[in-house]
């Protein structure tokens, strides 16, 4: 497979990433558009997924979300879910300009927060012909209440309001850690496995990751409801991959959301917790996704052997 650096314009913001050419692809080939989840950068195992797809003859377009990693965008470290949804669509548009891409065979893949984005994009953008959503956020409202003690919620709301007023006055946005060793300390993702995965992955392979996001990112998280779009994905084929013991984006929320989707769809439960999908459970998560895209975007007859 071959990988090259790419950049493209997203309504005045330059997004950067990688384009993987599928092994053995002849001419325009199926292409999977990919971005990472809450605060993560592409070096946090997205290269492994892209390589798995490319080995099956699928192109993969991977990019950093605006405000993160190598992509431009201000304010830095701010996660606006709707801006990220629009950027998926910009990435699809960019992909359609590449000679390696078959514009009629484009899939989207997302994980965690971007797993929610993939659901929304598949529902509203009919250029998408197949979608895989891994360990997804499906409801910001319900997920926030699963992560934050009820007696802490009013305190968060007061912080959100104070930050909004400060920003109105021209002050810089308030920041909050993504993770903290103490799950009861203020952080965006207050689970022990979040702290372990982010800090270890940062040290091993993603030095550009920063342990902070704007406080408004957390507020926008609480307002984001991908579950509302699930009935509208059909007839685009949907593969949903929740983890068996997910405490960050709770398994039960994803399974319940799946019932709202219409055919064609498939549910496959991954082993372990939220972050196992990237490391110890990588084959369990990447192979079903690969096979789903091959089934619905192209026919695969072995490594590098695609047939229209």
mmCIF file of C-alpha atoms in Angstrom:
data_model
loop_
_atom_site.group_PDB
_atom_site.id
_atom_site.type_symbol
_atom_site.label_atom_id
_atom_site.label_comp_id
_atom_site.label_asym_id
_atom_site.label_seq_id
_atom_site.Cartn_x
_atom_site.Cartn_y
_atom_site.Cartn_z
ATOM 1 C CA UNK A 1 0.000 0.000 0.000
ATOM 2 C CA UNK A 2 1.057 3.602 -0.488
ATOM 3 C CA UNK A 3 0.381 6.510 1.851
ATOM 4 C CA UNK A 4 0.729 10.187 1.098
ATOM 5 C CA UNK A 5 0.069 13.373 3.041
ATOM 6 C CA UNK A 6 -3.021 15.332 2.026
ATOM 7 C CA UNK A 7 -4.682 18.621 2.856
ATOM 8 C CA UNK A 8 -7.998 20.082 1.803
ATOM 9 C CA UNK A 9 -10.125 23.163 2.328
ATOM 10 C CA UNK A 10 -13.075 22.930 4.714
ATOM 11 C CA UNK A 11 -14.808 26.286 4.285
ATOM 12 C CA UNK A 12 -11.637 28.257 4.899
ATOM 13 C CA UNK A 13 -9.979 25.851 7.355
ATOM 14 C CA UNK A 14 -7.227 23.557 6.079
ATOM 15 C CA UNK A 15 -7.578 19.963 7.284
ATOM 16 C CA UNK A 16 -4.626 17.602 6.945
ATOM 17 C CA UNK A 17 -4.201 13.875 6.986
ATOM 18 C CA UNK A 18 -3.248 10.829 4.930
ATOM 19 C CA UNK A 19 -4.528 9.063 1.844
ATOM 20 C CA UNK A 20 -3.930 5.316 1.580
ATOM 21 C CA UNK A 21 -4.174 3.691 -1.831
ATOM 22 C CA UNK A 22 -5.736 0.253 -1.715
ATOM 23 C CA UNK A 23 -3.476 -2.665 -2.567
ATOM 24 C CA UNK A 24 -3.966 -3.806 -6.138
ATOM 25 C CA UNK A 25 -6.604 -1.175 -6.844
ATOM 26 C CA UNK A 26 -6.961 -0.549 -10.558
ATOM 27 C CA UNK A 27 -8.313 2.867 -11.464
ATOM 28 C CA UNK A 28 -11.003 4.456 -9.311
ATOM 29 C CA UNK A 29 -11.594 2.301 -6.220
ATOM 30 C CA UNK A 30 -13.881 2.215 -3.153
ATOM 31 C CA UNK A 31 -12.805 4.665 -0.458
ATOM 32 C CA UNK A 32 -13.408 4.906 3.286
ATOM 33 C CA UNK A 33 -13.386 8.361 4.924
ATOM 34 C CA UNK A 34 -12.215 8.327 8.553
ATOM 35 C CA UNK A 35 -11.667 10.681 11.494
ATOM 36 C CA UNK A 36 -11.038 10.136 15.209
ATOM 37 C CA UNK A 37 -13.101 10.655 18.328
ATOM 38 C CA UNK A 38 -13.159 13.135 21.213
ATOM 39 C CA UNK A 39 -9.842 15.083 21.210
ATOM 40 C CA UNK A 40 -7.892 12.206 19.604
ATOM 41 C CA UNK A 41 -5.482 12.632 16.696
ATOM 42 C CA UNK A 42 -4.994 10.356 13.714
ATOM 43 C CA UNK A 43 -1.810 8.759 15.082
ATOM 44 C CA UNK A 44 -3.922 7.165 17.819
ATOM 45 C CA UNK A 45 -4.365 3.921 15.832
ATOM 46 C CA UNK A 46 -6.274 5.276 12.834
ATOM 47 C CA UNK A 47 -3.259 4.345 10.720
ATOM 48 C CA UNK A 48 -3.759 0.706 11.740
ATOM 49 C CA UNK A 49 -7.389 0.740 10.601
ATOM 50 C CA UNK A 50 -6.524 2.475 7.342
ATOM 51 C CA UNK A 51 -3.823 -0.107 6.648
ATOM 52 C CA UNK A 52 -6.280 -2.936 7.288
ATOM 53 C CA UNK A 53 -8.728 -1.430 4.816
ATOM 54 C CA UNK A 54 -5.994 -0.736 2.251
ATOM 55 C CA UNK A 55 -4.772 -4.343 2.465
ATOM 56 C CA UNK A 56 -8.243 -5.366 1.248
ATOM 57 C CA UNK A 57 -7.985 -3.049 -1.750
ATOM 58 C CA UNK A 58 -9.941 -0.153 -0.235
ATOM 59 C CA UNK A 59 -8.609 3.387 -0.305
ATOM 60 C CA UNK A 60 -8.697 5.201 3.030
ATOM 61 C CA UNK A 61 -8.789 8.948 3.641
ATOM 62 C CA UNK A 62 -7.807 9.855 7.211
ATOM 63 C CA UNK A 63 -7.648 13.370 8.635
ATOM 64 C CA UNK A 64 -7.290 15.266 11.913
ATOM 65 C CA UNK A 65 -10.340 17.145 13.123
ATOM 66 C CA UNK A 66 -10.209 20.932 12.945
ATOM 67 C CA UNK A 67 -8.373 22.453 15.877
ATOM 68 C CA UNK A 68 -6.427 19.245 16.543
ATOM 69 C CA UNK A 69 -3.211 17.593 15.428
ATOM 70 C CA UNK A 70 -1.902 18.794 12.071
ATOM 71 C CA UNK A 71 -5.156 20.465 10.985
ATOM 72 C CA UNK A 72 -5.790 24.179 11.250
ATOM 73 C CA UNK A 73 -8.733 25.716 13.056
ATOM 74 C CA UNK A 74 -9.389 28.118 15.925
ATOM 75 C CA UNK A 75 -9.914 28.031 18.789
ATOM 76 C CA UNK A 76 -7.543 25.132 19.235
ATOM 77 C CA UNK A 77 -8.806 22.125 21.190
ATOM 78 C CA UNK A 78 -12.474 22.967 20.660
ATOM 79 C CA UNK A 79 -14.820 20.126 19.653
ATOM 80 C CA UNK A 80 -17.938 21.301 17.865
ATOM 81 C CA UNK A 81 -19.756 18.130 16.794
ATOM 82 C CA UNK A 82 -21.651 19.825 13.986
ATOM 83 C CA UNK A 83 -18.481 21.397 12.588
ATOM 84 C CA UNK A 84 -16.941 17.911 12.640
ATOM 85 C CA UNK A 85 -19.976 16.476 10.827
ATOM 86 C CA UNK A 86 -19.600 19.149 8.144
ATOM 87 C CA UNK A 87 -15.901 18.332 7.894
ATOM 88 C CA UNK A 88 -16.679 14.680 7.178
ATOM 89 C CA UNK A 89 -18.750 15.961 4.272
ATOM 90 C CA UNK A 90 -15.929 18.250 3.131
ATOM 91 C CA UNK A 91 -13.613 15.242 3.253
ATOM 92 C CA UNK A 92 -16.044 13.270 1.100
ATOM 93 C CA UNK A 93 -16.161 16.131 -1.389
ATOM 94 C CA UNK A 94 -12.368 16.274 -1.482
ATOM 95 C CA UNK A 95 -12.216 12.514 -1.999
ATOM 96 C CA UNK A 96 -14.474 12.790 -5.040
ATOM 97 C CA UNK A 97 -11.870 15.024 -6.718
ATOM 98 C CA UNK A 98 -9.139 12.355 -6.497
ATOM 99 C CA UNK A 99 -8.556 10.106 -9.522
ATOM 100 C CA UNK A 100 -8.120 7.064 -7.259
ATOM 101 C CA UNK A 101 -11.637 7.402 -5.842
ATOM 102 C CA UNK A 102 -14.811 5.895 -7.257
ATOM 103 C CA UNK A 103 -17.358 8.576 -6.351
ATOM 104 C CA UNK A 104 -20.164 6.003 -6.269
ATOM 105 C CA UNK A 105 -18.418 3.758 -3.715
ATOM 106 C CA UNK A 106 -17.651 5.874 -0.649
ATOM 107 C CA UNK A 107 -17.993 4.663 2.941
ATOM 108 C CA UNK A 108 -17.581 6.407 6.275
ATOM 109 C CA UNK A 109 -16.054 4.969 9.436
ATOM 110 C CA UNK A 110 -16.095 6.573 12.854
ATOM 111 C CA UNK A 111 -15.193 5.635 16.401
ATOM 112 C CA UNK A 112 -16.405 6.902 19.776
ATOM 113 C CA UNK A 113 -17.418 10.556 19.238
ATOM 114 C CA UNK A 114 -16.841 10.259 15.507
ATOM 115 C CA UNK A 115 -18.837 7.028 15.643
ATOM 116 C CA UNK A 116 -21.771 9.327 16.342
ATOM 117 C CA UNK A 117 -20.710 11.600 13.479
ATOM 118 C CA UNK A 118 -20.607 8.644 11.085
ATOM 119 C CA UNK A 119 -24.245 7.884 11.940
ATOM 120 C CA UNK A 120 -25.315 11.468 11.286
ATOM 121 C CA UNK A 121 -23.318 11.777 8.052
ATOM 122 C CA UNK A 122 -24.710 8.510 6.711
ATOM 123 C CA UNK A 123 -28.233 9.748 7.432
ATOM 124 C CA UNK A 124 -27.906 13.130 5.722
ATOM 125 C CA UNK A 125 -25.350 12.567 2.933
ATOM 126 C CA UNK A 126 -26.482 10.125 0.245
ATOM 127 C CA UNK A 127 -23.015 9.974 -1.269
ATOM 128 C CA UNK A 128 -22.278 7.543 1.581
ATOM 129 C CA UNK A 129 -22.903 3.958 0.437
ATOM 130 C CA UNK A 130 -21.876 2.119 3.648
ATOM 131 C CA UNK A 131 -21.187 3.117 7.258
ATOM 132 C CA UNK A 132 -19.386 1.583 10.228
ATOM 133 C CA UNK A 133 -19.860 3.088 13.683
ATOM 134 C CA UNK A 134 -17.514 1.729 16.358
ATOM 135 C CA UNK A 135 -18.080 2.165 20.142
ATOM 136 C CA UNK A 136 -20.224 5.190 19.319
ATOM 137 C CA UNK A 137 -21.606 8.082 21.279
ATOM 138 C CA UNK A 138 -25.328 7.954 20.516
ATOM 139 C CA UNK A 139 -26.792 10.448 23.014
ATOM 140 C CA UNK A 140 -24.906 13.304 24.619
ATOM 141 C CA UNK A 141 -27.738 13.865 27.102
ATOM 142 C CA UNK A 142 -27.817 10.282 28.334
ATOM 143 C CA UNK A 143 -24.070 9.725 28.088
ATOM 144 C CA UNK A 144 -23.315 12.819 30.174
ATOM 145 C CA UNK A 145 -25.621 11.578 32.898
ATOM 146 C CA UNK A 146 -24.015 8.143 32.804
ATOM 147 C CA UNK A 147 -20.576 9.696 33.364
ATOM 148 C CA UNK A 148 -21.288 12.552 35.770
ATOM 149 C CA UNK A 149 -22.803 12.201 39.227
ATOM 150 C CA UNK A 150 -26.220 13.837 39.479
ATOM 151 C CA UNK A 151 -25.056 16.176 42.243
ATOM 152 C CA UNK A 152 -22.241 17.477 39.993
ATOM 153 C CA UNK A 153 -24.432 18.418 37.027
ATOM 154 C CA UNK A 154 -25.612 21.789 38.342
ATOM 155 C CA UNK A 155 -21.988 22.729 38.962
ATOM 156 C CA UNK A 156 -21.141 21.956 35.338
ATOM 157 C CA UNK A 157 -24.055 24.067 34.145
ATOM 158 C CA UNK A 158 -22.867 27.002 36.215
ATOM 159 C CA UNK A 159 -19.404 26.649 34.653
ATOM 160 C CA UNK A 160 -20.900 26.539 31.159
ATOM 161 C CA UNK A 161 -22.819 29.764 31.797
ATOM 162 C CA UNK A 162 -19.820 31.523 33.305
ATOM 163 C CA UNK A 163 -17.673 30.502 30.330
ATOM 164 C CA UNK A 164 -20.280 31.778 27.881
ATOM 165 C CA UNK A 165 -20.331 35.147 29.630
ATOM 166 C CA UNK A 166 -16.528 35.331 29.712
ATOM 167 C CA UNK A 167 -16.270 34.551 26.014
ATOM 168 C CA UNK A 168 -18.896 37.201 25.289
ATOM 169 C CA UNK A 169 -16.595 39.689 27.024
ATOM 170 C CA UNK A 170 -13.724 38.648 24.754
ATOM 171 C CA UNK A 171 -11.895 36.499 27.270
ATOM 172 C CA UNK A 172 -10.208 33.257 26.177
ATOM 173 C CA UNK A 173 -12.240 30.066 26.457
ATOM 174 C CA UNK A 174 -12.076 28.093 29.686
ATOM 175 C CA UNK A 175 -10.227 24.798 29.381
ATOM 176 C CA UNK A 176 -10.711 21.425 31.053
ATOM 177 C CA UNK A 177 -8.518 18.301 30.999
ATOM 178 C CA UNK A 178 -9.636 15.510 28.687
ATOM 179 C CA UNK A 179 -8.679 12.955 31.335
ATOM 180 C CA UNK A 180 -7.475 12.915 34.932
ATOM 181 C CA UNK A 181 -6.007 10.126 37.018
ATOM 182 C CA UNK A 182 -8.736 10.822 39.583
ATOM 183 C CA UNK A 183 -12.103 10.007 37.929
ATOM 184 C CA UNK A 184 -13.843 12.366 40.375
ATOM 185 C CA UNK A 185 -11.664 15.310 39.365
ATOM 186 C CA UNK A 186 -12.959 17.688 36.667
ATOM 187 C CA UNK A 187 -12.315 16.209 33.212
ATOM 188 C CA UNK A 188 -14.186 15.653 29.973
ATOM 189 C CA UNK A 189 -13.868 11.845 30.028
ATOM 190 C CA UNK A 190 -13.905 10.822 33.697
ATOM 191 C CA UNK A 191 -13.237 7.078 33.493
ATOM 192 C CA UNK A 192 -10.075 5.233 34.550
ATOM 193 C CA UNK A 193 -9.709 3.470 31.188
ATOM 194 C CA UNK A 194 -9.866 6.839 29.407
ATOM 195 C CA UNK A 195 -6.942 8.123 31.487
ATOM 196 C CA UNK A 196 -4.887 4.999 30.857
ATOM 197 C CA UNK A 197 -5.476 4.835 27.110
ATOM 198 C CA UNK A 198 -4.967 8.503 26.346
ATOM 199 C CA UNK A 199 -1.835 8.919 28.436
ATOM 200 C CA UNK A 200 -0.224 5.679 27.253
ATOM 201 C CA UNK A 201 -1.088 6.280 23.600
ATOM 202 C CA UNK A 202 0.178 9.852 23.837
ATOM 203 C CA UNK A 203 3.533 8.596 25.123
ATOM 204 C CA UNK A 204 3.860 5.715 22.664
ATOM 205 C CA UNK A 205 2.657 7.125 19.367
ATOM 206 C CA UNK A 206 0.866 10.495 19.504
ATOM 207 C CA UNK A 207 3.065 13.270 20.945
ATOM 208 C CA UNK A 208 0.866 15.951 19.348
ATOM 209 C CA UNK A 209 -2.146 14.997 21.492
ATOM 210 C CA UNK A 210 -2.908 17.528 24.239
ATOM 211 C CA UNK A 211 -4.759 16.766 27.446
ATOM 212 C CA UNK A 212 -7.176 19.670 27.254
ATOM 213 C CA UNK A 213 -10.301 20.808 25.477
ATOM 214 C CA UNK A 214 -12.416 23.902 25.789
ATOM 215 C CA UNK A 215 -15.123 23.722 28.413
ATOM 216 C CA UNK A 216 -17.619 24.557 25.671
ATOM 217 C CA UNK A 217 -16.652 21.258 24.005
ATOM 218 C CA UNK A 218 -18.158 19.445 26.982
ATOM 219 C CA UNK A 219 -21.300 21.570 26.824
ATOM 220 C CA UNK A 220 -21.732 20.829 23.112
ATOM 221 C CA UNK A 221 -21.198 17.134 23.873
ATOM 222 C CA UNK A 222 -24.215 17.204 26.199
ATOM 223 C CA UNK A 223 -26.380 18.670 23.424
ATOM 224 C CA UNK A 224 -25.472 16.235 20.647
ATOM 225 C CA UNK A 225 -27.978 13.483 19.776
ATOM 226 C CA UNK A 226 -26.873 11.202 16.908
ATOM 227 C CA UNK A 227 -29.559 8.707 17.943
ATOM 228 C CA UNK A 228 -32.170 10.971 16.371
ATOM 229 C CA UNK A 229 -30.691 10.267 12.933
ATOM 230 C CA UNK A 230 -30.579 6.477 13.112
ATOM 231 C CA UNK A 231 -33.963 5.885 11.426
ATOM 232 C CA UNK A 232 -32.813 7.952 8.443
ATOM 233 C CA UNK A 233 -29.643 5.999 7.607
ATOM 234 C CA UNK A 234 -31.553 3.343 5.662
ATOM 235 C CA UNK A 235 -31.155 2.283 2.862
ATOM 236 C CA UNK A 236 -27.436 2.842 3.494
ATOM 237 C CA UNK A 237 -26.031 -0.353 5.087
ATOM 238 C CA UNK A 238 -25.106 0.183 8.751
ATOM 239 C CA UNK A 239 -22.693 -1.849 10.882
ATOM 240 C CA UNK A 240 -22.779 -0.920 14.581
ATOM 241 C CA UNK A 241 -19.920 -2.151 16.770
ATOM 242 C CA UNK A 242 -20.510 -1.501 20.491
ATOM 243 C CA UNK A 243 -18.090 -2.937 23.048
ATOM 244 C CA UNK A 244 -19.323 -5.511 25.544
ATOM 245 C CA UNK A 245 -18.199 -3.649 28.660
ATOM 246 C CA UNK A 246 -18.096 -0.022 27.545
ATOM 247 C CA UNK A 247 -18.270 2.396 30.466
ATOM 248 C CA UNK A 248 -17.388 5.524 28.472
ATOM 249 C CA UNK A 249 -20.060 5.301 25.763
ATOM 250 C CA UNK A 250 -22.245 2.774 27.566
ATOM 251 C CA UNK A 251 -23.032 -0.458 25.750
ATOM 252 C CA UNK A 252 -26.707 -0.352 26.627
ATOM 253 C CA UNK A 253 -27.204 3.050 25.019
ATOM 254 C CA UNK A 254 -25.714 1.871 21.724
ATOM 255 C CA UNK A 255 -27.674 -1.387 21.677
ATOM 256 C CA UNK A 256 -30.934 0.444 22.388
ATOM 257 C CA UNK A 257 -30.143 2.968 19.664
ATOM 258 C CA UNK A 258 -29.544 0.164 17.152
ATOM 259 C CA UNK A 259 -33.198 -0.823 17.479
ATOM 260 C CA UNK A 260 -34.160 2.554 16.001
ATOM 261 C CA UNK A 261 -32.220 1.914 12.791
ATOM 262 C CA UNK A 262 -33.890 0.277 9.811
ATOM 263 C CA UNK A 263 -32.557 -2.403 7.489
ATOM 264 C CA UNK A 264 -30.041 -3.103 6.118
ATOM 265 C CA UNK A 265 -28.140 -3.172 9.383
ATOM 266 C CA UNK A 266 -25.971 -5.418 11.523
ATOM 267 C CA UNK A 267 -25.002 -5.355 15.199
ATOM 268 C CA UNK A 268 -21.774 -6.995 16.338
ATOM 269 C CA UNK A 269 -20.597 -6.770 19.945
ATOM 270 C CA UNK A 270 -16.858 -6.285 20.384
ATOM 271 C CA UNK A 271 -14.996 -7.914 23.273
ATOM 272 C CA UNK A 272 -13.760 -5.867 26.218
ATOM 273 C CA UNK A 273 -14.194 -2.184 26.946
ATOM 274 C CA UNK A 274 -14.255 1.016 24.951
ATOM 275 C CA UNK A 275 -10.525 1.274 24.260
ATOM 276 C CA UNK A 276 -9.830 -2.420 23.702
ATOM 277 C CA UNK A 277 -11.104 -1.957 20.143
ATOM 278 C CA UNK A 278 -7.877 -0.117 19.247
ATOM 279 C CA UNK A 279 -5.326 -2.432 20.834
ATOM 280 C CA UNK A 280 -5.996 -5.928 22.220
ATOM 281 C CA UNK A 281 -9.260 -6.173 20.290
ATOM 282 C CA UNK A 282 -8.025 -4.587 17.080
ATOM 283 C CA UNK A 283 -8.690 -7.591 14.855
ATOM 284 C CA UNK A 284 -12.142 -8.027 16.391
ATOM 285 C CA UNK A 285 -13.022 -4.448 15.440
ATOM 286 C CA UNK A 286 -11.119 -3.923 12.175
ATOM 287 C CA UNK A 287 -11.971 -7.159 10.376
ATOM 288 C CA UNK A 288 -15.783 -6.845 10.590
ATOM 289 C CA UNK A 289 -15.471 -3.231 9.427
ATOM 290 C CA UNK A 290 -13.232 -4.250 6.545
ATOM 291 C CA UNK A 291 -15.606 -7.016 5.519
ATOM 292 C CA UNK A 292 -18.624 -4.701 5.715
ATOM 293 C CA UNK A 293 -17.035 -2.191 3.370
ATOM 294 C CA UNK A 294 -15.876 -4.924 1.009
ATOM 295 C CA UNK A 295 -19.356 -6.446 0.963
ATOM 296 C CA UNK A 296 -21.171 -3.199 0.309
ATOM 297 C CA UNK A 297 -18.631 -1.195 -1.668
ATOM 298 C CA UNK A 298 -16.773 -3.904 -3.584
ATOM 299 C CA UNK A 299 -16.333 -7.628 -3.920
ATOM 300 C CA UNK A 300 -13.072 -8.952 -2.485
ATOM 301 C CA UNK A 301 -11.348 -12.098 -3.760
ATOM 302 C CA UNK A 302 -8.283 -12.008 -1.539
ATOM 303 C CA UNK A 303 -5.526 -9.500 -0.622
ATOM 304 C CA UNK A 304 -5.526 -6.733 -3.183
ATOM 305 C CA UNK A 305 -8.163 -8.426 -5.345
ATOM 306 C CA UNK A 306 -11.248 -6.291 -5.783
ATOM 307 C CA UNK A 307 -13.895 -6.800 -8.414
ATOM 308 C CA UNK A 308 -16.590 -4.229 -9.298
#
